[in-house]
Short mmCIF file of C-alpha atoms and ligand atoms in Angstrom, two decimals:
data_model
loop_
_atom_site.label_atom_id
_atom_site.label_comp_id
_atom_site.label_asym_id
_atom_site.label_seq_id
_atom_site.Cartn_x
_atom_site.Cartn_y
_atom_site.Cartn_z
CA MET O 1 0.00 0.00 0.00
CA THR O 2 1.07 3.56 -0.66
CA ASP O 3 -0.66 6.92 -0.58
CA VAL O 4 -1.67 9.50 -3.16
CA ARG O 5 1.04 12.05 -2.36
CA THR O 6 3.91 9.53 -2.44
CA THR O 7 2.69 7.92 -5.63
CA LEU O 8 2.31 11.26 -7.38
CA LYS O 9 5.77 12.42 -6.27
CA GLN O 10 7.35 9.22 -7.58
CA GLY O 11 5.54 9.45 -10.91
CA LEU O 12 6.47 13.09 -11.31
CA ALA O 13 10.12 12.43 -10.47
CA ARG O 14 10.32 9.67 -13.07
CA LEU O 15 8.91 11.90 -15.80
CA ARG O 16 11.13 14.82 -14.79
CA ASP O 17 14.20 12.58 -14.94
CA GLU O 18 13.21 11.50 -18.43
CA HIS O 19 12.84 15.17 -19.50
CA VAL O 20 9.16 14.78 -20.36
CA SER O 21 7.57 18.16 -21.15
CA SER O 22 4.87 19.34 -18.69
CA TYR O 23 5.82 16.41 -16.45
CA THR O 24 3.82 17.62 -13.43
CA LEU O 25 0.62 17.88 -15.43
CA ALA O 26 1.24 14.51 -17.08
CA ALA O 27 1.89 12.79 -13.74
CA GLU O 28 -1.30 14.29 -12.32
CA LEU O 29 -3.49 13.45 -15.30
CA LEU O 30 -2.34 9.84 -15.31
CA LEU O 31 -3.05 9.47 -11.59
CA LEU O 32 -6.49 11.07 -11.99
CA HIS O 33 -7.13 8.63 -14.80
CA VAL O 34 -6.11 5.55 -12.81
CA LEU O 35 -8.02 6.59 -9.68
CA GLY O 36 -11.05 7.91 -11.57
CA ARG O 37 -10.91 11.10 -9.50
CA ASP O 38 -10.63 14.83 -10.21
CA ARG O 39 -7.76 17.14 -9.35
CA THR O 40 -9.51 18.65 -6.32
CA TRP O 41 -9.92 15.20 -4.79
CA ILE O 42 -6.25 14.34 -5.25
CA TYR O 43 -5.03 17.48 -3.51
CA SER O 44 -7.60 17.26 -0.72
CA HIS O 45 -6.81 13.56 -0.02
CA PRO O 46 -3.00 13.34 -0.15
CA GLU O 47 -2.90 10.72 2.61
CA GLU O 48 -5.51 8.46 1.02
CA GLU O 49 -4.21 4.96 0.51
CA ILE O 50 -4.19 3.52 -2.98
CA SER O 51 -4.04 -0.16 -3.73
CA SER O 52 -0.98 -1.89 -5.15
CA THR O 53 -3.00 -2.75 -8.26
CA GLU O 54 -3.73 0.94 -8.84
CA ALA O 55 -0.10 1.87 -8.14
CA ASP O 56 1.08 -0.79 -10.62
CA ARG O 57 -1.31 0.52 -13.27
CA TYR O 58 -0.10 4.06 -12.63
CA PHE O 59 3.59 3.25 -12.91
CA ALA O 60 2.97 1.25 -16.08
CA LEU O 61 1.41 4.37 -17.60
CA ILE O 62 4.25 6.54 -16.29
CA ALA O 63 6.71 4.21 -18.02
CA ARG O 64 4.82 4.50 -21.31
CA ARG O 65 4.69 8.30 -21.00
CA ALA O 66 8.42 8.37 -20.22
CA ASN O 67 8.88 6.34 -23.38
CA GLY O 68 7.20 9.02 -25.49
CA GLU O 69 3.51 8.08 -25.69
CA PRO O 70 1.33 11.19 -25.42
CA THR O 71 -0.62 11.52 -22.17
CA GLN O 72 -3.85 11.76 -24.19
CA HIS O 73 -3.25 8.34 -25.74
CA LEU O 74 -2.88 6.91 -22.26
CA THR O 75 -5.97 8.58 -20.81
CA GLY O 76 -7.94 8.41 -24.09
CA LYS O 77 -9.16 11.98 -23.85
CA GLN O 78 -8.44 15.64 -24.47
CA GLU O 79 -10.44 18.76 -23.71
CA PHE O 80 -11.26 21.15 -26.52
CA TRP O 81 -13.64 24.12 -26.42
CA GLY O 82 -14.66 23.07 -22.91
CA LEU O 83 -15.75 19.64 -24.12
CA GLU O 84 -14.10 16.29 -23.51
CA PHE O 85 -13.11 14.41 -26.67
CA GLY O 86 -12.19 10.78 -26.91
CA VAL O 87 -8.88 10.38 -28.75
CA THR O 88 -6.99 7.39 -30.12
CA PRO O 89 -3.78 7.09 -32.16
CA ASP O 90 -6.02 7.32 -35.26
CA VAL O 91 -6.72 11.02 -34.78
CA LEU O 92 -4.79 14.21 -34.21
CA ILE O 93 -5.02 15.22 -30.56
CA PRO O 94 -7.07 18.46 -30.62
CA ARG O 95 -4.83 21.48 -30.00
CA PRO O 96 -5.70 24.67 -28.13
CA GLU O 97 -4.65 26.77 -31.17
CA THR O 98 -7.56 25.30 -33.09
CA GLU O 99 -9.96 27.05 -30.71
CA HIS O 100 -8.98 30.28 -32.52
CA LEU O 101 -10.50 28.80 -35.67
CA ILE O 102 -13.80 28.26 -33.84
CA GLU O 103 -13.72 31.82 -32.49
CA VAL O 104 -13.06 33.29 -35.93
CA ALA O 105 -15.80 31.17 -37.52
CA LEU O 106 -18.39 32.24 -34.94
CA ASP O 107 -17.35 35.91 -35.16
CA ARG O 108 -17.57 35.88 -38.94
CA LEU O 109 -21.00 34.25 -38.92
CA ALA O 110 -22.26 36.76 -36.32
CA VAL O 111 -21.03 39.71 -38.40
CA ARG O 112 -22.66 38.26 -41.50
CA GLU O 113 -25.98 37.93 -39.67
CA LEU O 114 -25.79 41.50 -38.40
CA ARG O 115 -24.98 42.79 -41.90
CA ALA O 116 -28.01 40.95 -43.21
CA GLY O 117 -30.15 42.61 -40.50
CA ARG O 118 -30.94 39.34 -38.80
CA LYS O 119 -31.23 38.76 -35.09
CA GLN O 120 -28.08 38.98 -33.04
CA THR O 121 -28.39 35.70 -31.16
CA LEU O 122 -26.74 33.27 -33.51
CA THR O 123 -28.28 29.83 -33.38
CA GLY O 124 -27.16 28.96 -36.89
CA GLU O 125 -30.73 28.19 -37.93
CA GLY O 126 -30.65 26.80 -41.47
CA LEU O 127 -26.87 27.18 -41.85
CA ARG O 128 -24.91 24.51 -43.69
CA ILE O 129 -21.38 24.05 -42.50
CA ALA O 130 -18.55 21.78 -43.61
CA ASP O 131 -15.50 20.70 -41.59
CA ILE O 132 -12.85 19.25 -43.88
CA GLY O 133 -10.45 16.75 -42.29
CA THR O 134 -12.50 16.36 -39.14
CA GLY O 135 -10.19 13.97 -37.23
CA SER O 136 -11.61 13.62 -33.71
CA GLY O 137 -14.55 15.78 -34.85
CA CYS O 138 -13.52 18.61 -32.51
CA ILE O 139 -14.29 21.46 -34.95
CA ALA O 140 -17.56 20.02 -36.24
CA ILE O 141 -18.76 19.15 -32.74
CA ALA O 142 -17.77 22.49 -31.16
CA LEU O 143 -19.63 24.28 -33.96
CA ALA O 144 -22.63 21.99 -33.60
CA LYS O 145 -22.77 22.74 -29.87
CA GLU O 146 -22.59 26.50 -30.50
CA LEU O 147 -24.98 26.57 -33.45
CA SER O 148 -27.93 24.42 -32.51
CA GLY O 149 -29.79 25.15 -35.76
CA ALA O 150 -26.95 24.29 -38.15
CA THR O 151 -26.43 21.15 -40.19
CA ILE O 152 -22.84 20.09 -40.39
CA TYR O 153 -20.91 17.91 -42.82
CA ALA O 154 -17.61 16.49 -41.62
CA THR O 155 -15.22 14.81 -44.04
CA ASP O 156 -12.07 12.81 -43.54
CA ILE O 157 -10.05 10.50 -45.74
CA SER O 158 -9.46 8.19 -42.75
CA SER O 159 -12.28 5.82 -41.85
CA ALA O 160 -10.61 5.14 -38.49
CA ALA O 161 -10.68 8.86 -37.68
CA LEU O 162 -14.33 9.09 -38.71
CA ALA O 163 -15.20 6.29 -36.30
CA VAL O 164 -13.66 8.31 -33.45
CA ALA O 165 -15.44 11.49 -34.59
CA LYS O 166 -18.79 9.69 -34.68
CA ARG O 167 -18.32 8.41 -31.14
CA ASN O 168 -17.49 11.94 -30.01
CA ALA O 169 -20.56 13.35 -31.74
CA ALA O 170 -22.74 10.78 -29.98
CA ARG O 171 -21.07 11.57 -26.65
CA HIS O 172 -21.98 15.25 -27.08
CA ALA O 173 -25.48 14.53 -28.39
CA VAL O 174 -24.97 16.15 -31.79
CA ALA O 175 -24.73 13.02 -33.95
CA ASP O 176 -28.11 13.77 -35.52
CA ARG O 177 -26.83 17.09 -36.90
CA ILE O 178 -23.45 16.01 -38.24
CA ARG O 179 -23.08 13.90 -41.36
CA PHE O 180 -19.76 12.15 -41.65
CA LEU O 181 -18.26 11.49 -45.07
CA GLU O 182 -15.22 9.45 -45.97
CA CYS O 183 -13.68 11.25 -48.92
CA ASN O 184 -10.80 13.33 -50.23
CA LEU O 185 -11.22 16.97 -49.11
CA LEU O 186 -14.67 18.10 -50.33
CA ASP O 187 -15.07 15.43 -53.04
CA GLY O 188 -17.89 13.61 -51.31
CA LEU O 189 -20.05 16.54 -50.36
CA ILE O 190 -23.43 15.96 -51.83
CA ASP O 191 -26.21 18.22 -52.95
CA ARG O 192 -29.13 19.49 -50.97
CA ALA O 193 -31.48 16.81 -52.25
CA ALA O 194 -29.24 14.03 -51.00
CA ALA O 195 -28.73 15.86 -47.71
CA ASN O 196 -32.46 16.09 -47.21
CA ALA O 197 -32.74 12.40 -47.94
CA ASN O 198 -30.36 11.79 -45.02
CA ILE O 199 -27.75 10.06 -47.11
CA CYS O 200 -24.05 10.21 -46.55
CA VAL O 201 -21.38 9.19 -49.00
CA VAL O 202 -18.75 6.85 -47.67
CA GLY O 203 -15.93 6.38 -50.14
CA ALA O 204 -17.52 5.31 -53.38
CA GLN O 205 -20.57 4.01 -51.58
CA LEU O 206 -23.79 5.51 -50.34
CA TYR O 207 -24.75 4.45 -46.85
CA PRO O 208 -27.72 5.25 -44.68
CA GLU O 209 -27.11 7.72 -41.84
CA PRO O 210 -24.94 6.49 -38.91
CA GLU O 211 -27.80 5.25 -36.77
CA ARG O 212 -28.73 2.89 -39.61
CA ARG O 213 -25.16 1.88 -40.51
CA ASP O 214 -25.84 -1.74 -39.67
CA ALA O 215 -27.92 -1.83 -42.84
CA ALA O 216 -26.33 -2.88 -46.11
CA PRO O 217 -24.87 -0.21 -48.38
CA LEU O 218 -27.54 1.32 -50.57
CA LEU O 219 -25.73 0.71 -53.83
CA GLY O 220 -27.45 -1.36 -56.46
CA LYS O 221 -30.98 -1.02 -57.70
CA ASP O 222 -32.25 0.48 -54.44
CA ALA O 223 -29.52 3.09 -54.14
CA PRO O 224 -30.58 6.70 -54.39
CA HIS O 225 -28.60 8.13 -57.30
CA GLU O 226 -27.56 11.47 -55.88
CA SER O 227 -24.46 12.97 -57.38
CA PRO O 228 -21.66 14.77 -55.62
CA VAL O 229 -21.75 18.56 -55.80
CA THR O 230 -19.76 19.85 -58.72
CA SER O 231 -18.88 23.38 -59.59
CA HIS O 232 -21.78 23.76 -62.03
CA GLN O 233 -24.34 23.00 -59.32
CA SER O 234 -25.55 25.68 -56.94
CA PRO O 235 -23.07 26.17 -54.13
CA SER O 236 -24.51 25.27 -50.80
CA PHE O 237 -22.36 26.03 -47.78
CA ASP O 238 -22.46 29.04 -45.47
CA LEU O 239 -19.20 28.13 -43.78
CA ILE O 240 -16.32 25.82 -44.62
CA ALA O 241 -13.75 25.26 -41.89
CA SER O 242 -10.61 23.19 -42.02
CA ASN O 243 -7.50 22.40 -40.05
CA PRO O 244 -5.70 20.47 -42.79
CA PRO O 245 -2.44 18.55 -42.40
CA TYR O 246 0.14 21.32 -42.69
CA ILE O 247 3.51 20.14 -41.45
CA GLY O 248 6.25 19.75 -44.06
CA ARG O 249 7.90 16.33 -44.27
CA ARG O 250 11.18 18.20 -44.38
CA GLU O 251 10.41 19.38 -40.82
CA ALA O 252 9.70 15.86 -39.49
CA ALA O 253 13.03 15.59 -37.67
CA THR O 254 12.26 18.76 -35.69
CA LEU O 255 8.96 17.46 -34.30
CA MET O 256 8.62 16.25 -30.73
CA ARG O 257 8.76 12.45 -30.60
CA GLU O 258 5.26 12.40 -29.07
CA VAL O 259 3.98 13.94 -32.30
CA ARG O 260 6.29 12.36 -34.89
CA ASP O 261 6.14 8.81 -33.55
CA HIS O 262 2.57 8.65 -32.21
CA GLU O 263 0.17 10.90 -34.12
CA PRO O 264 -1.10 9.78 -37.54
CA GLU O 265 1.12 10.81 -40.44
CA ILE O 266 -1.96 11.44 -42.55
CA ALA O 267 -3.06 14.10 -40.03
CA LEU O 268 0.35 15.75 -39.78
CA TYR O 269 2.02 16.09 -43.14
CA GLY O 270 0.68 18.29 -45.92
CA GLY O 271 3.53 17.36 -48.27
CA GLU O 272 7.23 18.08 -48.52
CA GLU O 273 6.71 21.77 -47.70
CA GLY O 274 3.54 21.43 -45.61
CA TYR O 275 1.21 23.89 -47.37
CA GLU O 276 0.35 21.64 -50.33
CA PHE O 277 -3.26 21.01 -49.24
CA TYR O 278 -4.39 24.61 -49.30
CA ALA O 279 -4.65 25.23 -53.05
CA GLY O 280 -7.07 22.34 -53.59
CA LEU O 281 -8.99 23.13 -50.45
CA ILE O 282 -9.44 26.77 -51.42
CA ALA O 283 -10.41 25.98 -55.03
CA GLN O 284 -13.00 23.42 -53.92
CA SER O 285 -14.31 25.76 -51.22
CA ALA O 286 -14.83 28.49 -53.82
CA ALA O 287 -17.04 26.08 -55.74
CA HIS O 288 -19.03 24.98 -52.70
CA LEU O 289 -19.60 28.21 -50.78
CA LYS O 290 -22.67 30.39 -51.21
CA PRO O 291 -22.10 34.06 -52.04
CA SER O 292 -20.96 35.66 -48.74
CA GLY O 293 -20.05 32.18 -47.53
CA ILE O 294 -17.09 32.05 -45.19
CA LEU O 295 -13.88 30.04 -45.39
CA VAL O 296 -11.83 29.61 -42.22
CA LEU O 297 -8.49 27.78 -42.37
CA GLU O 298 -5.96 26.92 -39.72
CA LEU O 299 -2.39 27.66 -40.84
CA GLY O 300 0.93 26.01 -40.17
CA HIS O 301 3.54 28.22 -38.52
CA ASN O 302 5.07 29.16 -41.87
CA SER O 303 2.13 28.63 -44.27
CA LEU O 304 0.85 32.21 -44.58
CA PRO O 305 3.11 33.47 -47.41
CA ALA O 306 2.13 30.49 -49.59
CA VAL O 307 -1.58 30.50 -48.73
CA HIS O 308 -2.55 34.17 -48.49
CA PRO O 309 -2.09 34.85 -52.25
CA LEU O 310 -4.53 32.02 -53.04
CA LEU O 311 -7.40 34.05 -51.55
CA ASP O 312 -7.41 36.72 -54.23
CA ALA O 313 -9.99 38.88 -56.00
CA PRO O 314 -12.40 38.49 -57.72
CA THR O 315 -13.35 35.29 -55.85
CA TRP O 316 -12.51 36.30 -52.28
CA THR O 317 -12.94 39.37 -50.13
CA ASN O 318 -12.54 40.36 -46.46
CA VAL O 319 -9.40 38.27 -46.10
CA ALA O 320 -7.95 38.46 -42.58
CA VAL O 321 -5.33 36.73 -40.49
CA THR O 322 -5.65 35.97 -36.76
CA ASN O 323 -2.56 35.31 -34.67
CA ASP O 324 -2.45 32.71 -31.91
CA LEU O 325 -1.33 33.49 -28.36
CA ALA O 326 2.30 32.98 -29.41
CA GLY O 327 1.88 35.65 -32.10
CA ILE O 328 2.01 33.12 -34.95
CA PRO O 329 -0.45 33.69 -37.87
CA ARG O 330 -2.80 30.80 -37.13
CA VAL O 331 -6.16 31.38 -38.82
CA LEU O 332 -6.87 32.73 -42.27
CA ALA O 333 -10.47 33.69 -43.04
CA ALA O 334 -12.13 35.00 -46.18
CA GLU O 335 -15.54 35.57 -47.68
CA ARG O 336 -16.71 34.26 -51.05
CA LEU O 337 -17.86 37.07 -53.34
C1 SAM K 1 -4.51 18.31 -38.81
S1 SAM K 1 -5.70 17.03 -38.70
C2 SAM K 1 -7.08 17.95 -38.07
C3 SAM K 1 -8.04 17.13 -37.28
C4 SAM K 1 -9.11 17.95 -36.56
N1 SAM K 1 -9.92 18.70 -37.50
C5 SAM K 1 -8.48 18.90 -35.56
O1 SAM K 1 -8.48 20.11 -35.80
O2 SAM K 1 -7.96 18.43 -34.54
C6 SAM K 1 -6.08 16.78 -40.40
C7 SAM K 1 -7.14 15.76 -40.70
O3 SAM K 1 -7.30 15.72 -42.13
C8 SAM K 1 -7.46 14.37 -42.55
N2 SAM K 1 -7.04 14.29 -43.96
C9 SAM K 1 -5.79 14.09 -44.45
N3 SAM K 1 -5.83 14.10 -45.80
C10 SAM K 1 -7.11 14.31 -46.16
C11 SAM K 1 -7.78 14.40 -47.39
N4 SAM K 1 -7.13 14.32 -48.55
N5 SAM K 1 -9.13 14.61 -47.39
C12 SAM K 1 -9.81 14.69 -46.22
N6 SAM K 1 -9.22 14.61 -45.02
C13 SAM K 1 -7.90 14.43 -44.98
C14 SAM K 1 -6.62 13.57 -41.60
O4 SAM K 1 -7.03 12.22 -41.57
C15 SAM K 1 -6.82 14.34 -40.29
O5 SAM K 1 -7.90 13.79 -39.57
#
C-alpha cells in the first residue's frame, strides 16, 4: 500500500528525470485517470491509501509516458472548447490553437448575420457548414454545440478517424446534426437533395445515416442516385472550416517524438513543404460556398506566405489573419464574393 502524495511524487520524479515536457501535469493526469478522480480530490486527499493494483497501473502508464507516448493516448481523452473528446492514435489530438479557428468562424457568422439585418443571437438556424479533415470531430462538434440550428458535414479520408469522430458526436449529443463522409477533401459533399434524404457518401458508396449503418450499403438497384456537388451546381455552404495537415515532411526531424512517432502521419504532413493542401482546399471551397459564404483555415507556422495569395480577388474578399497566443499567424479567413 502507498498513498496519493507519495505515488504522485514518484511518478512526477520519473517523468522529470526522463525530461518529459509538462511532467507535473502529465503525472497528475495519469493518476487522476487511474483513480477515476478529479484534481480537487487528489489534492484534498493526499494521505488516502491507494491499492498496489492501482499503483502498478499508474507506474505502467508513467513508463509508457516516459517512453514518449502522449498523455492523451494513455488517458484516451483531451479537452477542446470546454468539451471532452475521446482520442486514439487514429486522430490528431485536438490542440488549443484550433480554438482560434472556432472563435473566428463564430465571429464571422455573427457579423454576417448583423450585416443581413438578422437577429443577433446566432443559433445557426438553417446554416450549412462543412469541416474538412475532421479527425476527432472537434471542430464540427464544437460548432454543432454552439450553433444548434446548423447542419454540419464532416469529411475525412481516414475511416478510423471518422469512427472516433462519430463516437465523439454521440457523446456530445450532436450526432443527428453532423453527417460524416469518408472522402478526399470536399469530393464527397453531396447536394441538398441528398442531404435532405439523409444520405451520406462513404468512399464510393452511399450508406444510410450512422444510426442505420448496420444496414447494407444502398448501392445497387435500391440506391438513391444522388451525385456529388460539382462546380456547375448551386453552391450550398455558409461556412467551410478546415484544419488540414500542414507540417512539411522536411520538418519531421524537428517534431517532438510524441507527435512524430505517435500521431497519424496522414493528419500531420501536408507534403514536402507542408502547405500543399491549401490550393485544392481553397479551389474546392470556392465552388461549394454560397455568395458571402465564409472560409476559415488553420495555418501552419510558416504557411501564410504560400496560402494568403490564393485568396485573391475576384473570388474572395474580407481576407484576414488571426494570430495565436504565441503571435504566430494561425487562422486565415475570407468571404466568397
Ligand atoms: C490536422 S488534422 C485535423 C483534425 C481535426 N480537425 C483537428 O483540428 O484536430 C487533419 C485531418 O485531415 C485528414 N485528412 C488528411 N488528408 C485528407 C484528405 N485528402 N481529405 C480529407 N481529409 C484528410 C486527416 O485524416 C486528419 O484527420
